[in-house]
Amino acid sequence: MTNQSDTPRFEFGKNWSRFVKRRFSPERAAAAKKHLLEFMKRDSLEGLDFLDVGCGSGLHSLAAYGSGAGRLHSFDYDPNSVAATTALREKAGRPQNWVVEQGDALDADYIAKLGKWNFVYSWGVLHHTGSMWQAIRNVQGAVADGGLFYLALYSADADFQPSKEFWIEVKKEYNRVSPTTRRLMALWYVWRFDLLQDIRNVPKFIRKLIDYKFQRGMSVFVDVHDWIGGWPMEYAGDQETVDLLEGEYGFELVNVSTGHACSEFLFKRTGVLGKKTNVKEMVAQISGKTSNAPD
Ligand SMILES: C[S@@+](CC[C@H](N)C(=O)[O-])C[C@H]1O[C@@H](n2cnc3c(N)ncnc32)[C@H](O)[C@@H]1O
């Protein structure tokens, strides 16, 4: 693993607070809800409680609330993420069944005190803790028997261009430089990786700005800072993740999405140890089904 401690942490929460203040809209909340329910293959979260590990902006907790989740508990390491999520809870009318607080996925005692949940959600978080496999071990412990675990992690199998190591260096650099230089780095990213250093790609980029919010409700510029700044970070092998959760903790993989920076996994705790789902085969099966689906 790359040395995670020689560079300051990225201030995720400041980025999320800006997102909530400047970019939040009911449209984005609807997109987040759609993404969540589609991956779960459900029409609602009725009958499920929701533990949001590393809630960030709080948009996905809000989506779970709007999808009918019973009890909600959102926590994040960064106090500014807690503030952003609290602001979204306020917008939802301060529901009594939704708790927002500061907490650390690496604190095993804290996680144990939260008890068992029939739905644990951790999207794009545990690879940013500085000790990803320990964080996964801690958090899986909060999933009740028969419960669901929705996990998204930066994939070691994704095609990061120019290379995975390149992005580690970019992230370290980002967290060492001034806020002005960070903004310039974000522009550099857009110029090099979105516009491909060709001004004629501007219309395509504008299209991306519009379409992006309908995917998971996020914002391109907020996500650019999150991506180039998000440190500490690690990559997880898709099969490695599934082998750990199925082999050691009695989960079964029920849905998966790969091929993006973050692979998404939906696990169910069956209590049976040693299931050996082949991720590539499951992805091929799912995409086969998709291509056969009626228009
Ligand atoms: C990329 S954001 C993802 C936020 C949200 N889950 C989403 O999908 O939009 C990662 C979040 O993880 C939080 N985080 C990092 N380390 C953590 C830890 N040890 N415990 C809890 N949250 C943590 C960060 O503060 C940040 O808000």
Short mmCIF file of N, CA and C in Angstrom, two decimals, residues 124-264:
data_model
loop_
_atom_site.label_atom_id
_atom_site.label_comp_id
_atom_site.label_asym_id
_atom_site.label_seq_id
_atom_site.Cartn_x
_atom_site.Cartn_y
_atom_site.Cartn_z
N GLY A 124 -18.22 4.90 -1.93
CA GLY A 124 -17.05 5.75 -2.20
C GLY A 124 -16.38 6.25 -0.94
N VAL A 125 -16.38 5.47 0.11
CA VAL A 125 -15.92 5.95 1.42
C VAL A 125 -14.73 5.16 1.97
N LEU A 126 -14.88 3.84 2.03
CA LEU A 126 -13.94 3.04 2.82
C LEU A 126 -12.54 3.06 2.23
N HIS A 127 -12.43 3.34 0.91
CA HIS A 127 -11.10 3.48 0.29
C HIS A 127 -10.45 4.81 0.67
N HIS A 128 -11.19 5.70 1.33
CA HIS A 128 -10.64 7.00 1.74
C HIS A 128 -10.32 7.05 3.24
N THR A 129 -10.37 5.91 3.91
CA THR A 129 -10.16 5.94 5.36
C THR A 129 -8.68 5.90 5.74
N GLY A 130 -7.83 5.42 4.82
CA GLY A 130 -6.41 5.22 5.14
C GLY A 130 -6.14 3.77 5.51
N SER A 131 -7.20 2.99 5.73
CA SER A 131 -7.02 1.57 6.08
C SER A 131 -8.27 0.82 5.59
N MET A 132 -8.34 0.70 4.27
CA MET A 132 -9.58 0.25 3.62
C MET A 132 -10.06 -1.12 4.10
N TRP A 133 -9.15 -2.10 4.15
CA TRP A 133 -9.61 -3.47 4.49
C TRP A 133 -10.08 -3.53 5.93
N GLN A 134 -9.43 -2.77 6.82
CA GLN A 134 -9.89 -2.72 8.21
C GLN A 134 -11.28 -2.08 8.27
N ALA A 135 -11.47 -1.01 7.50
CA ALA A 135 -12.76 -0.32 7.49
C ALA A 135 -13.86 -1.27 6.97
N ILE A 136 -13.55 -2.05 5.94
CA ILE A 136 -14.55 -3.00 5.41
C ILE A 136 -14.90 -4.03 6.49
N ARG A 137 -13.87 -4.53 7.17
CA ARG A 137 -14.10 -5.51 8.24
C ARG A 137 -14.99 -4.92 9.33
N ASN A 138 -14.71 -3.68 9.73
CA ASN A 138 -15.53 -3.05 10.77
C ASN A 138 -16.98 -2.89 10.32
N VAL A 139 -17.14 -2.32 9.13
CA VAL A 139 -18.48 -1.91 8.70
C VAL A 139 -19.38 -3.12 8.40
N GLN A 140 -18.79 -4.18 7.83
CA GLN A 140 -19.62 -5.35 7.53
C GLN A 140 -20.24 -5.90 8.82
N GLY A 141 -19.59 -5.64 9.95
CA GLY A 141 -20.10 -6.15 11.23
C GLY A 141 -21.44 -5.52 11.62
N ALA A 142 -21.78 -4.39 11.00
CA ALA A 142 -23.04 -3.71 11.33
C ALA A 142 -24.22 -4.27 10.53
N VAL A 143 -23.94 -5.18 9.59
CA VAL A 143 -25.03 -5.72 8.76
C VAL A 143 -25.70 -6.89 9.51
N ALA A 144 -27.00 -6.79 9.68
CA ALA A 144 -27.76 -7.83 10.39
C ALA A 144 -27.83 -9.12 9.56
N ASP A 145 -28.15 -10.22 10.19
CA ASP A 145 -28.39 -11.47 9.45
C ASP A 145 -29.52 -11.23 8.45
N GLY A 146 -29.31 -11.60 7.24
CA GLY A 146 -30.33 -11.39 6.20
C GLY A 146 -30.31 -9.97 5.64
N GLY A 147 -29.43 -9.11 6.18
CA GLY A 147 -29.39 -7.70 5.76
C GLY A 147 -28.57 -7.47 4.51
N LEU A 148 -28.68 -6.25 3.99
CA LEU A 148 -28.02 -5.88 2.73
C LEU A 148 -26.86 -4.93 2.99
N PHE A 149 -25.86 -5.04 2.16
CA PHE A 149 -24.66 -4.18 2.27
C PHE A 149 -24.36 -3.66 0.87
N TYR A 150 -24.55 -2.35 0.67
CA TYR A 150 -24.29 -1.70 -0.63
C TYR A 150 -22.95 -0.98 -0.47
N LEU A 151 -21.96 -1.47 -1.22
CA LEU A 151 -20.58 -0.99 -1.06
C LEU A 151 -20.06 -0.53 -2.42
N ALA A 152 -19.43 0.65 -2.46
CA ALA A 152 -18.76 1.08 -3.69
C ALA A 152 -17.32 1.46 -3.36
N LEU A 153 -16.40 0.93 -4.16
CA LEU A 153 -14.97 1.15 -3.92
C LEU A 153 -14.25 1.44 -5.23
N TYR A 154 -13.20 2.28 -5.17
CA TYR A 154 -12.37 2.48 -6.36
C TYR A 154 -11.80 1.13 -6.78
N SER A 155 -11.98 0.81 -8.04
CA SER A 155 -11.63 -0.53 -8.50
C SER A 155 -10.20 -0.61 -9.04
N ALA A 156 -9.45 -1.57 -8.52
CA ALA A 156 -8.10 -1.83 -9.03
C ALA A 156 -8.18 -2.38 -10.46
N ASP A 157 -9.37 -2.82 -10.88
CA ASP A 157 -9.52 -3.41 -12.22
C ASP A 157 -10.00 -2.40 -13.26
N ALA A 158 -10.33 -1.18 -12.81
CA ALA A 158 -10.82 -0.17 -13.76
C ALA A 158 -9.64 0.38 -14.58
N ASP A 159 -9.98 0.91 -15.73
CA ASP A 159 -8.95 1.39 -16.65
C ASP A 159 -8.64 2.86 -16.37
N PHE A 160 -7.88 3.12 -15.31
CA PHE A 160 -7.54 4.51 -14.98
C PHE A 160 -6.44 4.98 -15.92
N GLN A 161 -6.71 6.04 -16.66
CA GLN A 161 -5.71 6.59 -17.58
C GLN A 161 -5.11 7.87 -16.99
N PRO A 162 -3.84 8.15 -17.09
CA PRO A 162 -2.81 7.29 -17.70
C PRO A 162 -2.43 6.08 -16.86
N SER A 163 -2.58 6.14 -15.51
CA SER A 163 -2.29 4.95 -14.70
C SER A 163 -2.82 5.20 -13.29
N LYS A 164 -2.97 4.14 -12.55
CA LYS A 164 -3.46 4.28 -11.15
C LYS A 164 -2.45 5.08 -10.33
N GLU A 165 -1.17 4.83 -10.56
CA GLU A 165 -0.11 5.49 -9.77
C GLU A 165 -0.09 7.00 -10.04
N PHE A 166 -0.37 7.38 -11.30
CA PHE A 166 -0.41 8.79 -11.69
C PHE A 166 -1.39 9.54 -10.77
N TRP A 167 -2.58 8.93 -10.54
CA TRP A 167 -3.61 9.62 -9.77
C TRP A 167 -3.25 9.73 -8.29
N ILE A 168 -2.50 8.75 -7.82
CA ILE A 168 -2.03 8.83 -6.42
C ILE A 168 -1.14 10.07 -6.27
N GLU A 169 -0.24 10.29 -7.26
CA GLU A 169 0.66 11.45 -7.20
C GLU A 169 -0.11 12.76 -7.33
N VAL A 170 -1.12 12.77 -8.22
CA VAL A 170 -1.94 13.99 -8.39
C VAL A 170 -2.63 14.34 -7.07
N LYS A 171 -3.20 13.35 -6.42
CA LYS A 171 -3.92 13.58 -5.16
C LYS A 171 -2.98 14.12 -4.08
N LYS A 172 -1.80 13.55 -4.00
CA LYS A 172 -0.84 14.02 -3.00
C LYS A 172 -0.47 15.47 -3.27
N GLU A 173 -0.22 15.77 -4.54
CA GLU A 173 0.15 17.13 -4.93
C GLU A 173 -0.99 18.10 -4.57
N TYR A 174 -2.21 17.74 -4.92
CA TYR A 174 -3.39 18.59 -4.68
C TYR A 174 -3.46 19.01 -3.21
N ASN A 175 -3.19 18.05 -2.33
CA ASN A 175 -3.35 18.34 -0.91
C ASN A 175 -2.16 19.07 -0.29
N ARG A 176 -1.13 19.30 -1.10
CA ARG A 176 0.03 20.06 -0.61
C ARG A 176 0.00 21.51 -1.07
N VAL A 177 -0.81 21.81 -2.10
CA VAL A 177 -0.74 23.15 -2.72
C VAL A 177 -1.83 24.07 -2.19
N SER A 178 -1.78 25.35 -2.61
CA SER A 178 -2.72 26.35 -2.10
C SER A 178 -4.10 26.17 -2.74
N PRO A 179 -5.14 26.76 -2.14
CA PRO A 179 -6.48 26.67 -2.73
C PRO A 179 -6.52 27.18 -4.18
N THR A 180 -5.75 28.24 -4.49
CA THR A 180 -5.75 28.75 -5.87
C THR A 180 -5.17 27.70 -6.82
N THR A 181 -4.07 27.09 -6.41
CA THR A 181 -3.46 26.07 -7.27
C THR A 181 -4.41 24.88 -7.43
N ARG A 182 -5.17 24.57 -6.37
CA ARG A 182 -6.15 23.46 -6.48
C ARG A 182 -7.19 23.77 -7.55
N ARG A 183 -7.63 25.03 -7.57
CA ARG A 183 -8.63 25.40 -8.59
C ARG A 183 -8.00 25.26 -9.98
N LEU A 184 -6.74 25.65 -10.10
CA LEU A 184 -6.05 25.52 -11.40
C LEU A 184 -5.91 24.04 -11.77
N MET A 185 -5.66 23.21 -10.77
CA MET A 185 -5.55 21.77 -11.05
C MET A 185 -6.88 21.21 -11.55
N ALA A 186 -7.98 21.73 -11.01
CA ALA A 186 -9.30 21.26 -11.47
C ALA A 186 -9.51 21.66 -12.94
N LEU A 187 -9.06 22.89 -13.27
CA LEU A 187 -9.19 23.33 -14.68
C LEU A 187 -8.29 22.48 -15.59
N TRP A 188 -7.08 22.19 -15.09
CA TRP A 188 -6.15 21.33 -15.84
C TRP A 188 -6.82 19.98 -16.11
N TYR A 189 -7.51 19.44 -15.08
CA TYR A 189 -8.16 18.14 -15.24
C TYR A 189 -9.21 18.22 -16.36
N VAL A 190 -10.03 19.26 -16.30
CA VAL A 190 -11.11 19.38 -17.30
C VAL A 190 -10.51 19.53 -18.69
N TRP A 191 -9.47 20.37 -18.80
CA TRP A 191 -8.83 20.60 -20.10
C TRP A 191 -8.24 19.30 -20.65
N ARG A 192 -7.53 18.56 -19.78
CA ARG A 192 -6.83 17.38 -20.27
C ARG A 192 -7.74 16.15 -20.44
N PHE A 193 -8.64 15.93 -19.45
CA PHE A 193 -9.37 14.66 -19.46
C PHE A 193 -10.82 14.77 -19.94
N ASP A 194 -11.41 15.98 -19.84
CA ASP A 194 -12.77 16.13 -20.36
C ASP A 194 -12.74 16.70 -21.78
N LEU A 195 -11.95 17.78 -21.94
CA LEU A 195 -11.91 18.41 -23.27
C LEU A 195 -10.86 17.75 -24.17
N LEU A 196 -10.05 16.88 -23.62
CA LEU A 196 -9.00 16.18 -24.37
C LEU A 196 -8.11 17.18 -25.13
N GLN A 197 -7.88 18.32 -24.49
CA GLN A 197 -6.99 19.38 -25.00
C GLN A 197 -7.43 19.87 -26.37
N ASP A 198 -8.73 19.89 -26.58
CA ASP A 198 -9.26 20.33 -27.88
C ASP A 198 -10.54 21.13 -27.63
N ILE A 199 -10.48 22.42 -27.96
CA ILE A 199 -11.58 23.33 -27.68
C ILE A 199 -12.89 22.89 -28.37
N ARG A 200 -12.74 22.09 -29.43
CA ARG A 200 -13.94 21.64 -30.16
C ARG A 200 -14.78 20.66 -29.33
N ASN A 201 -14.21 20.19 -28.21
CA ASN A 201 -14.98 19.27 -27.35
C ASN A 201 -15.84 19.99 -26.33
N VAL A 202 -15.87 21.34 -26.38
CA VAL A 202 -16.67 22.10 -25.40
C VAL A 202 -18.15 21.69 -25.43
N PRO A 203 -18.79 21.60 -26.61
CA PRO A 203 -20.21 21.22 -26.59
C PRO A 203 -20.45 19.86 -25.91
N LYS A 204 -19.53 18.92 -26.16
CA LYS A 204 -19.66 17.59 -25.54
C LYS A 204 -19.55 17.71 -24.01
N PHE A 205 -18.67 18.59 -23.57
CA PHE A 205 -18.48 18.78 -22.13
C PHE A 205 -19.72 19.43 -21.51
N ILE A 206 -20.30 20.37 -22.25
CA ILE A 206 -21.53 21.02 -21.73
C ILE A 206 -22.63 19.96 -21.57
N ARG A 207 -22.69 19.06 -22.55
CA ARG A 207 -23.66 17.96 -22.48
C ARG A 207 -23.40 17.12 -21.21
N LYS A 208 -22.12 16.87 -20.96
CA LYS A 208 -21.76 16.08 -19.77
C LYS A 208 -22.22 16.79 -18.49
N LEU A 209 -22.00 18.14 -18.45
CA LEU A 209 -22.40 18.91 -17.26
C LEU A 209 -23.89 18.73 -17.00
N ILE A 210 -24.66 18.70 -18.09
CA ILE A 210 -26.13 18.59 -17.93
C ILE A 210 -26.51 17.15 -17.54
N ASP A 211 -25.93 16.18 -18.26
CA ASP A 211 -26.33 14.78 -18.04
C ASP A 211 -25.88 14.24 -16.69
N TYR A 212 -24.75 14.76 -16.21
CA TYR A 212 -24.10 14.17 -15.03
C TYR A 212 -25.03 14.12 -13.83
N LYS A 213 -25.80 15.20 -13.65
CA LYS A 213 -26.62 15.26 -12.44
C LYS A 213 -27.74 14.23 -12.44
N PHE A 214 -28.07 13.71 -13.64
CA PHE A 214 -29.14 12.71 -13.68
C PHE A 214 -28.63 11.31 -13.37
N GLN A 215 -27.27 11.16 -13.26
CA GLN A 215 -26.75 9.82 -13.01
C GLN A 215 -26.88 9.42 -11.53
N ARG A 216 -26.22 10.19 -10.66
CA ARG A 216 -26.34 9.88 -9.22
C ARG A 216 -26.64 11.15 -8.43
N GLY A 217 -26.99 12.20 -9.17
CA GLY A 217 -27.34 13.47 -8.54
C GLY A 217 -26.14 14.36 -8.24
N MET A 218 -24.94 13.92 -8.66
CA MET A 218 -23.75 14.66 -8.28
C MET A 218 -23.46 15.80 -9.29
N SER A 219 -22.34 16.54 -9.03
CA SER A 219 -21.98 17.66 -9.89
C SER A 219 -20.58 17.43 -10.44
N VAL A 220 -20.36 17.75 -11.70
CA VAL A 220 -19.06 17.50 -12.33
C VAL A 220 -17.94 18.17 -11.55
N PHE A 221 -18.07 19.48 -11.29
CA PHE A 221 -16.94 20.19 -10.68
C PHE A 221 -16.68 19.75 -9.23
N VAL A 222 -17.75 19.45 -8.51
CA VAL A 222 -17.58 18.94 -7.14
C VAL A 222 -16.87 17.58 -7.21
N ASP A 223 -17.27 16.76 -8.16
CA ASP A 223 -16.64 15.43 -8.29
C ASP A 223 -15.21 15.52 -8.82
N VAL A 224 -14.90 16.54 -9.62
CA VAL A 224 -13.51 16.70 -10.08
C VAL A 224 -12.60 16.94 -8.88
N HIS A 225 -13.02 17.85 -7.98
CA HIS A 225 -12.20 18.11 -6.79
C HIS A 225 -12.11 16.86 -5.91
N ASP A 226 -13.23 16.15 -5.79
CA ASP A 226 -13.27 14.94 -4.97
C ASP A 226 -12.30 13.89 -5.55
N TRP A 227 -12.27 13.82 -6.88
CA TRP A 227 -11.42 12.82 -7.53
C TRP A 227 -9.94 13.21 -7.47
N ILE A 228 -9.63 14.46 -7.85
CA ILE A 228 -8.19 14.79 -7.89
C ILE A 228 -7.64 15.07 -6.49
N GLY A 229 -8.54 15.36 -5.54
CA GLY A 229 -8.08 15.66 -4.18
C GLY A 229 -8.28 14.51 -3.20
N GLY A 230 -9.19 13.61 -3.49
CA GLY A 230 -9.61 12.60 -2.51
C GLY A 230 -8.49 11.74 -1.97
N TRP A 231 -7.98 12.12 -0.84
CA TRP A 231 -6.84 11.46 -0.22
C TRP A 231 -7.03 11.37 1.27
N PRO A 232 -6.71 10.27 1.94
CA PRO A 232 -6.04 9.08 1.41
C PRO A 232 -6.98 8.26 0.52
N MET A 233 -6.39 7.42 -0.30
CA MET A 233 -7.20 6.53 -1.13
C MET A 233 -6.44 5.26 -1.48
N GLU A 234 -7.22 4.21 -1.68
CA GLU A 234 -6.67 2.91 -2.11
C GLU A 234 -7.59 2.35 -3.18
N TYR A 235 -7.08 1.40 -3.93
CA TYR A 235 -7.88 0.68 -4.92
C TYR A 235 -8.15 -0.73 -4.40
N ALA A 236 -9.33 -1.24 -4.69
CA ALA A 236 -9.67 -2.61 -4.26
C ALA A 236 -9.96 -3.47 -5.49
N GLY A 237 -9.41 -4.66 -5.53
CA GLY A 237 -9.73 -5.59 -6.62
C GLY A 237 -11.18 -6.04 -6.49
N ASP A 238 -11.90 -6.11 -7.62
CA ASP A 238 -13.32 -6.50 -7.57
C ASP A 238 -13.48 -7.90 -6.96
N GLN A 239 -12.71 -8.84 -7.48
CA GLN A 239 -12.84 -10.22 -7.00
C GLN A 239 -12.36 -10.34 -5.55
N GLU A 240 -11.32 -9.57 -5.26
CA GLU A 240 -10.75 -9.57 -3.90
C GLU A 240 -11.81 -9.15 -2.87
N THR A 241 -12.58 -8.13 -3.22
CA THR A 241 -13.62 -7.62 -2.32
C THR A 241 -14.69 -8.68 -2.10
N VAL A 242 -15.13 -9.29 -3.21
CA VAL A 242 -16.18 -10.30 -3.12
C VAL A 242 -15.68 -11.52 -2.35
N ASP A 243 -14.45 -11.92 -2.63
CA ASP A 243 -13.89 -13.10 -1.94
C ASP A 243 -13.84 -12.87 -0.42
N LEU A 244 -13.47 -11.65 -0.03
CA LEU A 244 -13.39 -11.37 1.41
C LEU A 244 -14.78 -11.47 2.04
N LEU A 245 -15.75 -10.79 1.43
CA LEU A 245 -17.07 -10.73 2.08
C LEU A 245 -17.81 -12.06 2.01
N GLU A 246 -17.64 -12.77 0.90
CA GLU A 246 -18.30 -14.08 0.80
C GLU A 246 -17.53 -15.14 1.60
N GLY A 247 -16.21 -15.08 1.49
CA GLY A 247 -15.39 -16.14 2.08
C GLY A 247 -15.31 -16.07 3.59
N GLU A 248 -15.24 -14.84 4.11
CA GLU A 248 -14.98 -14.73 5.56
C GLU A 248 -16.17 -14.25 6.38
N TYR A 249 -17.14 -13.59 5.71
CA TYR A 249 -18.19 -12.95 6.51
C TYR A 249 -19.61 -13.41 6.18
N GLY A 250 -19.75 -14.43 5.34
CA GLY A 250 -21.08 -15.01 5.12
C GLY A 250 -22.02 -14.14 4.30
N PHE A 251 -21.47 -13.42 3.34
CA PHE A 251 -22.32 -12.64 2.43
C PHE A 251 -22.44 -13.37 1.09
N GLU A 252 -23.46 -12.97 0.32
CA GLU A 252 -23.57 -13.43 -1.06
C GLU A 252 -23.75 -12.19 -1.94
N LEU A 253 -23.01 -12.14 -3.03
CA LEU A 253 -23.14 -11.00 -3.95
C LEU A 253 -24.46 -11.12 -4.70
N VAL A 254 -25.31 -10.07 -4.64
CA VAL A 254 -26.59 -10.17 -5.35
C VAL A 254 -26.68 -9.20 -6.54
N ASN A 255 -25.85 -8.17 -6.53
CA ASN A 255 -25.79 -7.32 -7.73
C ASN A 255 -24.41 -6.67 -7.79
N VAL A 256 -23.98 -6.33 -8.99
CA VAL A 256 -22.65 -5.73 -9.15
C VAL A 256 -22.65 -4.85 -10.39
N SER A 257 -21.87 -3.79 -10.33
CA SER A 257 -21.68 -2.94 -11.50
C SER A 257 -20.20 -2.56 -11.54
N THR A 258 -19.54 -2.90 -12.64
CA THR A 258 -18.11 -2.60 -12.77
C THR A 258 -17.88 -1.78 -14.04
N GLY A 259 -16.62 -1.42 -14.26
CA GLY A 259 -16.29 -0.70 -15.50
C GLY A 259 -16.24 0.80 -15.31
N HIS A 260 -16.55 1.26 -14.11
CA HIS A 260 -16.40 2.69 -13.78
C HIS A 260 -15.28 2.81 -12.75
N ALA A 261 -14.95 4.05 -12.38
CA ALA A 261 -13.90 4.24 -11.38
C ALA A 261 -14.25 3.47 -10.10
N CYS A 262 -15.51 3.58 -9.67
CA CYS A 262 -15.97 2.82 -8.50
C CYS A 262 -16.78 1.62 -8.96
N SER A 263 -16.43 0.45 -8.45
CA SER A 263 -17.29 -0.71 -8.64
C SER A 263 -18.32 -0.71 -7.52
N GLU A 264 -19.57 -1.07 -7.89
CA GLU A 264 -20.64 -1.11 -6.90
C GLU A 264 -21.02 -2.57 -6.64
#
